Amino acid sequence: MSSEDAGFSVALEEARQGSREGGVPIGAVLVSAEGKLLGQGHNMRIQKGSATLHAEISALENAGRLPASTYRGATMYTTLSPCDMCTGACVMYRVSRVVIGENKTFVGGEEYLKSRGIEVIVLQNKECQELMAKFIKEKPEDWYEDIGEEDE
Amino acid sequence: MSSEDAGFSVALEEARQGSREGGVPIGAVLVSAEGKLLGQGHNMRIQKGSATLHAEISALENAGRLPASTYRGATMYTTLSPCDMCTGACVMYRVSRVVIGENKTFVGGEEYLKSRGIEVIVLQNKECQELMAKFIKEKPEDWYEDIGEEDE
């Protein structure tokens, strides 16, 4: 598993698209056990005024209604360590693996994912970190709102 | 705290509305520390073909973008014990309390909520149970899909 992985490349392009739109630059993609792209998306807090469309929720939502069996063996790729809500979404649908672009900016529910039997891989991709660093420097209040934290 | 609580009444009416629409009959409402209704909604899996608009996510989404401080002291009312995704959403936004209509049909992340310092109250309301029993009898496959479980 490396930053050249196809699923991760799609998630990273979603993060770049979020950045181009002036949004929180986090992307995600859900890939089935057979390697089929089921859904992709990026954080829509700013673009849609959304409190729940984090990247992972967007990817799950864009994947549409699926039978439970489709999530088994699936991988959620996300460019940033998933918050508690997105962690819970991965647990509820029982995806098998979460591949994370980086966790230097923020550490979410990685330990909880592992405790629920989900494999966690962190790539520490430099571009993911740079996208977040630029965004947080420019719009700190939007970032803290996105993770439910009060601005420091 | 009883079934006559104003916040719970709104959540129950949302569940009834979901039932009238032929959807998963679960409702939720977010009420601030000061008692202000911030957002309300019901499960939209069937109505919108949505994989993420559980009742609690709908209520948070309909509340719109809010500063982190607004969630502090808030109560999430939901007619059914929250799944892992909705549990995580309550944890991420650090609401103070989750009031649950019933947990006979399904037990979600109640223990995890408590472990993260969130108060949990279960009302065991009969109408909430009846709405779910009727739905699961009529559309079992939709219910199991909604909680990411394979039909038995």
mmCIF file of C-alpha atoms in Angstrom:
data_model
loop_
_atom_site.group_PDB
_atom_site.id
_atom_site.type_symbol
_atom_site.label_atom_id
_atom_site.label_comp_id
_atom_site.label_asym_id
_atom_site.label_seq_id
_atom_site.Cartn_x
_atom_site.Cartn_y
_atom_site.Cartn_z
ATOM 1 C CA MET A 1 0.000 0.000 0.000
ATOM 2 C CA SER A 2 1.453 3.357 -1.061
ATOM 3 C CA SER A 3 0.319 6.784 -2.218
ATOM 4 C CA GLU A 4 0.265 5.333 -5.747
ATOM 5 C CA ASP A 5 -2.682 3.060 -4.841
ATOM 6 C CA ALA A 6 -5.581 3.723 -7.242
ATOM 7 C CA GLY A 7 -8.202 4.214 -4.522
ATOM 8 C CA PHE A 8 -6.006 6.643 -2.641
ATOM 9 C CA SER A 9 -5.318 8.613 -5.836
ATOM 10 C CA VAL A 10 -9.067 9.180 -6.265
ATOM 11 C CA ALA A 11 -9.409 10.327 -2.643
ATOM 12 C CA LEU A 12 -6.493 12.732 -3.063
ATOM 13 C CA GLU A 13 -8.004 14.191 -6.229
ATOM 14 C CA GLU A 14 -11.253 14.723 -4.282
ATOM 15 C CA ALA A 15 -9.265 16.619 -1.616
ATOM 16 C CA ARG A 16 -7.643 18.768 -4.307
ATOM 17 C CA GLN A 17 -11.096 19.496 -5.767
ATOM 18 C CA GLY A 18 -12.310 20.520 -2.309
ATOM 19 C CA SER A 19 -9.338 22.869 -2.058
ATOM 20 C CA ARG A 20 -10.080 24.394 -5.462
ATOM 21 C CA GLU A 21 -13.658 25.039 -4.315
ATOM 22 C CA GLY A 22 -12.392 26.831 -1.197
ATOM 23 C CA GLY A 23 -13.682 24.024 1.023
ATOM 24 C CA VAL A 24 -12.182 21.838 3.725
ATOM 25 C CA PRO A 25 -9.671 19.862 1.585
ATOM 26 C CA ILE A 26 -10.475 16.307 2.610
ATOM 27 C CA GLY A 27 -11.460 13.606 0.121
ATOM 28 C CA ALA A 28 -12.648 10.030 0.459
ATOM 29 C CA VAL A 29 -13.573 7.053 -1.667
ATOM 30 C CA LEU A 30 -15.205 3.711 -0.936
ATOM 31 C CA VAL A 31 -13.830 0.737 -2.887
ATOM 32 C CA SER A 32 -15.365 -2.743 -2.781
ATOM 33 C CA ALA A 33 -13.533 -5.986 -1.983
ATOM 34 C CA GLU A 34 -13.368 -6.587 -5.753
ATOM 35 C CA GLY A 35 -11.770 -3.191 -6.371
ATOM 36 C CA LYS A 36 -14.898 -1.476 -7.692
ATOM 37 C CA LEU A 37 -15.250 2.237 -6.944
ATOM 38 C CA LEU A 38 -18.558 2.472 -5.073
ATOM 39 C CA GLY A 39 -18.623 6.165 -4.193
ATOM 40 C CA GLN A 40 -16.384 9.185 -3.810
ATOM 41 C CA GLY A 41 -16.697 12.675 -2.387
ATOM 42 C CA HIS A 42 -15.149 15.499 -0.440
ATOM 43 C CA ASN A 43 -16.016 17.605 2.567
ATOM 44 C CA MET A 44 -18.952 19.926 1.737
ATOM 45 C CA ARG A 45 -19.180 22.068 4.898
ATOM 46 C CA ILE A 46 -18.464 25.319 3.108
ATOM 47 C CA GLN A 47 -19.865 24.476 -0.335
ATOM 48 C CA LYS A 48 -23.252 23.192 0.932
ATOM 49 C CA GLY A 49 -23.356 24.710 4.427
ATOM 50 C CA SER A 50 -23.349 21.119 5.652
ATOM 51 C CA ALA A 51 -22.663 19.973 9.219
ATOM 52 C CA THR A 52 -22.494 16.291 8.304
ATOM 53 C CA LEU A 53 -21.030 15.947 4.790
ATOM 54 C CA HIS A 54 -17.486 15.157 5.853
ATOM 55 C CA ALA A 55 -15.537 13.429 3.067
ATOM 56 C CA GLU A 56 -16.292 9.883 4.262
ATOM 57 C CA ILE A 57 -20.012 10.631 4.733
ATOM 58 C CA SER A 58 -20.083 12.172 1.236
ATOM 59 C CA ALA A 59 -18.461 9.049 -0.239
ATOM 60 C CA LEU A 60 -20.964 6.776 1.541
ATOM 61 C CA GLU A 61 -23.864 9.017 0.516
ATOM 62 C CA ASN A 62 -22.740 9.179 -3.109
ATOM 63 C CA ALA A 63 -22.405 5.378 -3.133
ATOM 64 C CA GLY A 64 -26.170 5.265 -2.536
ATOM 65 C CA ARG A 65 -28.157 2.488 -0.920
ATOM 66 C CA LEU A 66 -26.227 -0.766 -0.887
ATOM 67 C CA PRO A 67 -26.891 -4.159 0.674
ATOM 68 C CA ALA A 68 -24.873 -4.745 3.849
ATOM 69 C CA SER A 69 -22.832 -7.452 2.123
ATOM 70 C CA THR A 70 -21.343 -4.923 -0.308
ATOM 71 C CA TYR A 71 -19.533 -3.116 2.520
ATOM 72 C CA ARG A 72 -17.854 -6.320 3.750
ATOM 73 C CA GLY A 73 -14.280 -6.399 2.527
ATOM 74 C CA ALA A 74 -14.537 -2.786 1.338
ATOM 75 C CA THR A 75 -11.887 -0.130 1.937
ATOM 76 C CA MET A 76 -12.590 3.467 2.898
ATOM 77 C CA TYR A 77 -9.798 5.722 1.682
ATOM 78 C CA THR A 78 -9.691 9.141 3.322
ATOM 79 C CA THR A 79 -7.046 11.831 3.088
ATOM 80 C CA LEU A 80 -7.227 12.653 6.837
ATOM 81 C CA SER A 81 -7.672 10.539 9.966
ATOM 82 C CA PRO A 82 -11.468 10.134 10.378
ATOM 83 C CA CYS A 83 -13.388 12.037 13.085
ATOM 84 C CA ASP A 84 -15.652 10.169 15.526
ATOM 85 C CA MET A 85 -18.691 10.480 13.226
ATOM 86 C CA CYS A 86 -16.897 9.074 10.178
ATOM 87 C CA THR A 87 -15.246 6.420 12.338
ATOM 88 C CA GLY A 88 -18.711 5.382 13.500
ATOM 89 C CA ALA A 89 -20.000 5.278 9.916
ATOM 90 C CA CYS A 90 -17.176 2.877 8.957
ATOM 91 C CA VAL A 91 -17.928 0.743 12.027
ATOM 92 C CA MET A 92 -21.688 0.696 11.376
ATOM 93 C CA TYR A 93 -21.273 -0.447 7.782
ATOM 94 C CA ARG A 94 -18.399 -2.771 8.803
ATOM 95 C CA VAL A 95 -15.934 -1.850 6.094
ATOM 96 C CA SER A 96 -12.832 -4.010 6.412
ATOM 97 C CA ARG A 97 -10.116 -1.414 6.052
ATOM 98 C CA VAL A 98 -9.550 2.330 6.400
ATOM 99 C CA VAL A 99 -6.599 3.822 4.518
ATOM 100 C CA ILE A 100 -5.665 7.262 5.838
ATOM 101 C CA GLY A 101 -3.660 9.877 3.930
ATOM 102 C CA GLU A 102 -2.180 11.469 7.033
ATOM 103 C CA ASN A 103 -2.714 11.861 10.769
ATOM 104 C CA LYS A 104 -0.243 14.634 11.599
ATOM 105 C CA THR A 105 -2.949 17.322 11.341
ATOM 106 C CA PHE A 106 -5.583 15.439 13.317
ATOM 107 C CA VAL A 107 -5.912 12.016 14.913
ATOM 108 C CA GLY A 108 -9.451 10.668 14.895
ATOM 109 C CA GLY A 109 -10.906 7.286 15.811
ATOM 110 C CA GLU A 110 -8.059 5.068 14.612
ATOM 111 C CA GLU A 111 -7.775 3.104 17.866
ATOM 112 C CA TYR A 112 -11.543 2.619 18.000
ATOM 113 C CA LEU A 113 -11.564 1.310 14.418
ATOM 114 C CA LYS A 114 -8.873 -1.228 15.360
ATOM 115 C CA SER A 115 -10.781 -2.240 18.498
ATOM 116 C CA ARG A 116 -13.780 -3.031 16.262
ATOM 117 C CA GLY A 117 -11.691 -5.236 13.984
ATOM 118 C CA ILE A 118 -11.060 -2.790 11.133
ATOM 119 C CA GLU A 119 -7.583 -2.633 9.601
ATOM 120 C CA VAL A 120 -6.038 0.865 9.648
ATOM 121 C CA ILE A 121 -3.216 1.982 7.362
ATOM 122 C CA VAL A 122 -1.673 5.468 7.552
ATOM 123 C CA LEU A 123 0.289 6.654 4.509
ATOM 124 C CA GLN A 124 1.623 9.997 5.859
ATOM 125 C CA ASN A 125 1.239 11.539 2.428
ATOM 126 C CA LYS A 126 2.901 14.940 2.167
ATOM 127 C CA GLU A 127 0.362 16.536 -0.186
ATOM 128 C CA CYS A 128 -2.523 15.665 2.169
ATOM 129 C CA GLN A 129 -0.680 17.421 4.995
ATOM 130 C CA GLU A 130 0.116 20.456 2.848
ATOM 131 C CA LEU A 131 -3.504 20.861 1.718
ATOM 132 C CA MET A 132 -4.648 20.863 5.350
ATOM 133 C CA ALA A 133 -1.852 23.159 6.577
ATOM 134 C CA LYS A 134 -2.731 25.748 3.922
ATOM 135 C CA PHE A 135 -6.456 25.551 4.711
ATOM 136 C CA ILE A 136 -6.044 25.796 8.485
ATOM 137 C CA LYS A 137 -3.739 28.803 8.077
ATOM 138 C CA GLU A 138 -6.289 30.573 5.857
ATOM 139 C CA LYS A 139 -9.555 29.551 7.573
ATOM 140 C CA PRO A 140 -8.882 28.294 11.106
ATOM 141 C CA GLU A 141 -12.446 29.009 12.292
ATOM 142 C CA ASP A 142 -13.921 26.795 9.534
ATOM 143 C CA TRP A 143 -11.564 23.969 10.441
ATOM 144 C CA TYR A 144 -12.357 24.012 14.154
ATOM 145 C CA GLU A 145 -16.073 24.184 13.409
ATOM 146 C CA ASP A 146 -15.717 21.151 11.142
ATOM 147 C CA ILE A 147 -14.360 18.977 13.945
ATOM 148 C CA GLY A 148 -16.606 20.442 16.641
ATOM 149 C CA GLU A 149 -13.783 22.171 18.463
ATOM 150 C CA GLU A 150 -13.665 25.723 19.697
ATOM 151 C CA ASP A 151 -11.076 27.910 17.947
ATOM 152 C CA GLU A 152 -7.909 28.260 19.995
ATOM 153 C CA MET B 1 -37.648 13.351 31.845
ATOM 154 C CA SER B 2 -40.675 11.623 30.362
ATOM 155 C CA SER B 3 -42.366 11.014 27.022
ATOM 156 C CA GLU B 4 -44.154 14.341 27.573
ATOM 157 C CA ASP B 5 -40.854 16.245 27.244
ATOM 158 C CA ALA B 6 -41.195 18.848 24.466
ATOM 159 C CA GLY B 7 -38.030 17.812 22.628
ATOM 160 C CA PHE B 8 -39.034 14.166 22.665
ATOM 161 C CA SER B 9 -42.521 15.035 21.368
ATOM 162 C CA VAL B 10 -40.949 16.669 18.311
ATOM 163 C CA ALA B 11 -38.727 13.622 17.689
ATOM 164 C CA LEU B 12 -41.738 11.296 17.976
ATOM 165 C CA GLU B 13 -43.734 13.401 15.511
ATOM 166 C CA GLU B 14 -40.774 13.146 13.095
ATOM 167 C CA ALA B 15 -40.872 9.339 13.471
ATOM 168 C CA ARG B 16 -44.612 9.344 12.756
ATOM 169 C CA GLN B 17 -43.995 11.492 9.662
ATOM 170 C CA GLY B 18 -41.342 9.007 8.500
ATOM 171 C CA SER B 19 -43.882 6.220 8.949
ATOM 172 C CA ARG B 20 -46.522 8.116 6.935
ATOM 173 C CA GLU B 21 -43.973 8.528 4.136
ATOM 174 C CA GLY B 22 -43.314 4.768 4.121
ATOM 175 C CA GLY B 23 -39.787 5.328 5.465
ATOM 176 C CA VAL B 24 -37.798 3.957 8.390
ATOM 177 C CA PRO B 25 -39.831 5.465 11.270
ATOM 178 C CA ILE B 26 -37.104 7.057 13.357
ATOM 179 C CA GLY B 27 -37.082 10.742 14.276
ATOM 180 C CA ALA B 28 -34.606 13.011 16.024
ATOM 181 C CA VAL B 29 -34.261 16.571 17.213
ATOM 182 C CA LEU B 30 -31.349 18.620 18.531
ATOM 183 C CA VAL B 31 -32.185 21.047 21.348
ATOM 184 C CA SER B 32 -29.712 23.581 22.738
ATOM 185 C CA ALA B 33 -28.752 24.010 26.405
ATOM 186 C CA GLU B 34 -31.209 26.931 26.483
ATOM 187 C CA GLY B 35 -34.043 24.780 25.123
ATOM 188 C CA LYS B 36 -33.941 26.158 21.574
ATOM 189 C CA LEU B 37 -34.861 23.709 18.809
ATOM 190 C CA LEU B 38 -31.781 23.710 16.562
ATOM 191 C CA GLY B 39 -32.759 21.078 14.010
ATOM 192 C CA GLN B 40 -35.089 18.147 13.491
ATOM 193 C CA GLY B 41 -35.449 15.342 10.979
ATOM 194 C CA HIS B 42 -36.215 11.723 10.301
ATOM 195 C CA ASN B 43 -34.559 8.803 8.565
ATOM 196 C CA MET B 44 -34.502 9.397 4.783
ATOM 197 C CA ARG B 45 -33.100 6.085 3.477
ATOM 198 C CA ILE B 46 -36.201 5.238 1.474
ATOM 199 C CA GLN B 47 -37.422 8.759 0.680
ATOM 200 C CA LYS B 48 -34.065 10.057 -0.623
ATOM 201 C CA GLY B 49 -32.240 6.800 -1.351
ATOM 202 C CA SER B 50 -29.806 7.906 1.336
ATOM 203 C CA ALA B 51 -27.207 5.729 3.061
ATOM 204 C CA THR B 52 -26.316 8.354 5.672
ATOM 205 C CA LEU B 53 -29.458 10.356 6.507
ATOM 206 C CA HIS B 54 -30.384 8.482 9.659
ATOM 207 C CA ALA B 55 -32.657 10.556 11.907
ATOM 208 C CA GLU B 56 -29.841 12.014 14.031
ATOM 209 C CA ILE B 57 -27.737 12.895 10.980
ATOM 210 C CA SER B 58 -30.807 14.546 9.411
ATOM 211 C CA ALA B 59 -31.378 16.604 12.565
ATOM 212 C CA LEU B 60 -27.715 17.698 12.651
ATOM 213 C CA GLU B 61 -27.773 18.469 8.921
ATOM 214 C CA ASN B 62 -31.008 20.440 9.161
ATOM 215 C CA ALA B 63 -29.548 22.423 12.074
ATOM 216 C CA GLY B 64 -26.947 23.704 9.600
ATOM 217 C CA ARG B 65 -23.462 24.988 10.367
ATOM 218 C CA LEU B 66 -23.126 25.905 14.013
ATOM 219 C CA PRO B 67 -20.153 26.983 16.129
ATOM 220 C CA ALA B 68 -18.808 24.184 18.329
ATOM 221 C CA SER B 69 -19.972 26.012 21.460
ATOM 222 C CA THR B 70 -23.635 25.670 20.422
ATOM 223 C CA TYR B 71 -23.480 21.872 20.762
ATOM 224 C CA ARG B 72 -22.184 22.046 24.317
ATOM 225 C CA GLY B 73 -25.001 21.382 26.732
ATOM 226 C CA ALA B 74 -27.281 20.330 23.863
ATOM 227 C CA THR B 75 -29.543 17.271 23.896
ATOM 228 C CA MET B 76 -30.047 14.905 20.971
ATOM 229 C CA TYR B 77 -33.473 13.268 21.189
ATOM 230 C CA THR B 78 -33.887 10.181 19.053
ATOM 231 C CA THR B 79 -36.739 7.697 18.967
ATOM 232 C CA LEU B 80 -34.386 4.675 18.704
ATOM 233 C CA SER B 81 -31.022 3.807 20.258
ATOM 234 C CA PRO B 82 -28.404 5.425 17.951
ATOM 235 C CA CYS B 83 -26.273 3.299 15.602
ATOM 236 C CA ASP B 84 -22.473 3.605 15.626
ATOM 237 C CA MET B 85 -22.499 6.400 13.006
ATOM 238 C CA CYS B 86 -25.015 8.540 14.884
ATOM 239 C CA THR B 87 -23.268 7.763 18.179
ATOM 240 C CA GLY B 88 -20.038 9.039 16.637
ATOM 241 C CA ALA B 89 -21.766 12.200 15.379
ATOM 242 C CA CYS B 90 -22.981 12.962 18.923
ATOM 243 C CA VAL B 91 -19.469 12.316 20.278
ATOM 244 C CA MET B 92 -17.782 14.447 17.602
ATOM 245 C CA TYR B 93 -20.014 17.443 18.284
ATOM 246 C CA ARG B 94 -19.902 16.729 22.030
ATOM 247 C CA VAL B 95 -23.577 17.063 22.793
ATOM 248 C CA SER B 96 -24.169 16.668 26.516
ATOM 249 C CA ARG B 97 -27.092 14.299 26.523
ATOM 250 C CA VAL B 98 -28.825 11.720 24.327
ATOM 251 C CA VAL B 99 -32.464 10.929 25.108
ATOM 252 C CA ILE B 100 -33.596 7.667 23.496
ATOM 253 C CA GLY B 101 -37.202 6.709 22.801
ATOM 254 C CA GLU B 102 -36.574 2.976 23.077
ATOM 255 C CA ASN B 103 -33.829 0.354 22.883
ATOM 256 C CA LYS B 104 -35.869 -2.857 22.744
ATOM 257 C CA THR B 105 -35.717 -2.973 18.926
ATOM 258 C CA PHE B 106 -32.023 -2.177 18.648
ATOM 259 C CA VAL B 107 -29.214 -1.255 21.033
ATOM 260 C CA GLY B 108 -26.610 1.046 19.512
ATOM 261 C CA GLY B 109 -23.667 2.920 21.012
ATOM 262 C CA GLU B 110 -25.137 3.740 24.413
ATOM 263 C CA GLU B 111 -22.177 2.408 26.393
ATOM 264 C CA TYR B 112 -19.725 4.243 24.129
ATOM 265 C CA LEU B 113 -21.642 7.501 24.610
ATOM 266 C CA LYS B 114 -21.390 7.078 28.380
ATOM 267 C CA SER B 115 -17.675 6.253 28.145
ATOM 268 C CA ARG B 116 -17.190 9.581 26.350
ATOM 269 C CA GLY B 117 -18.998 11.489 29.094
ATOM 270 C CA ILE B 118 -22.412 11.866 27.459
ATOM 271 C CA GLU B 119 -25.523 11.330 29.579
ATOM 272 C CA VAL B 120 -27.904 8.695 28.202
ATOM 273 C CA ILE B 121 -31.588 8.456 29.104
ATOM 274 C CA VAL B 122 -33.861 5.705 27.747
ATOM 275 C CA LEU B 123 -37.627 6.326 27.908
ATOM 276 C CA GLN B 124 -38.905 2.937 26.648
ATOM 277 C CA ASN B 125 -41.758 4.673 24.867
ATOM 278 C CA LYS B 126 -44.380 2.253 23.589
ATOM 279 C CA GLU B 127 -45.291 4.150 20.410
ATOM 280 C CA CYS B 128 -41.622 4.241 19.290
ATOM 281 C CA GLN B 129 -41.473 0.465 19.681
ATOM 282 C CA GLU B 130 -44.741 -0.055 17.837
ATOM 283 C CA LEU B 131 -43.669 2.097 14.887
ATOM 284 C CA MET B 132 -40.489 0.039 14.522
ATOM 285 C CA ALA B 133 -42.224 -3.332 14.991
ATOM 286 C CA LYS B 134 -44.719 -2.495 12.234
ATOM 287 C CA PHE B 135 -41.968 -1.313 9.871
ATOM 288 C CA ILE B 136 -39.678 -4.307 10.429
ATOM 289 C CA LYS B 137 -42.592 -6.675 9.874
ATOM 290 C CA GLU B 138 -43.475 -4.964 6.583
ATOM 291 C CA LYS B 139 -39.990 -4.184 5.222
ATOM 292 C CA PRO B 140 -37.350 -6.276 6.997
ATOM 293 C CA GLU B 141 -34.818 -5.933 4.147
ATOM 294 C CA ASP B 142 -34.931 -2.122 4.362
ATOM 295 C CA TRP B 143 -34.389 -2.228 8.111
ATOM 296 C CA TYR B 144 -31.374 -4.542 7.977
ATOM 297 C CA GLU B 145 -29.863 -2.476 5.169
ATOM 298 C CA ASP B 146 -30.313 0.650 7.289
ATOM 299 C CA ILE B 147 -28.164 -0.711 10.103
ATOM 300 C CA GLY B 148 -25.651 -2.444 7.831
ATOM 301 C CA GLU B 149 -26.735 -5.933 8.800
ATOM 302 C CA GLU B 150 -27.495 -8.829 6.529
ATOM 303 C CA ASP B 151 -31.124 -9.935 6.550
ATOM 304 C CA GLU B 152 -31.663 -12.964 8.729
#
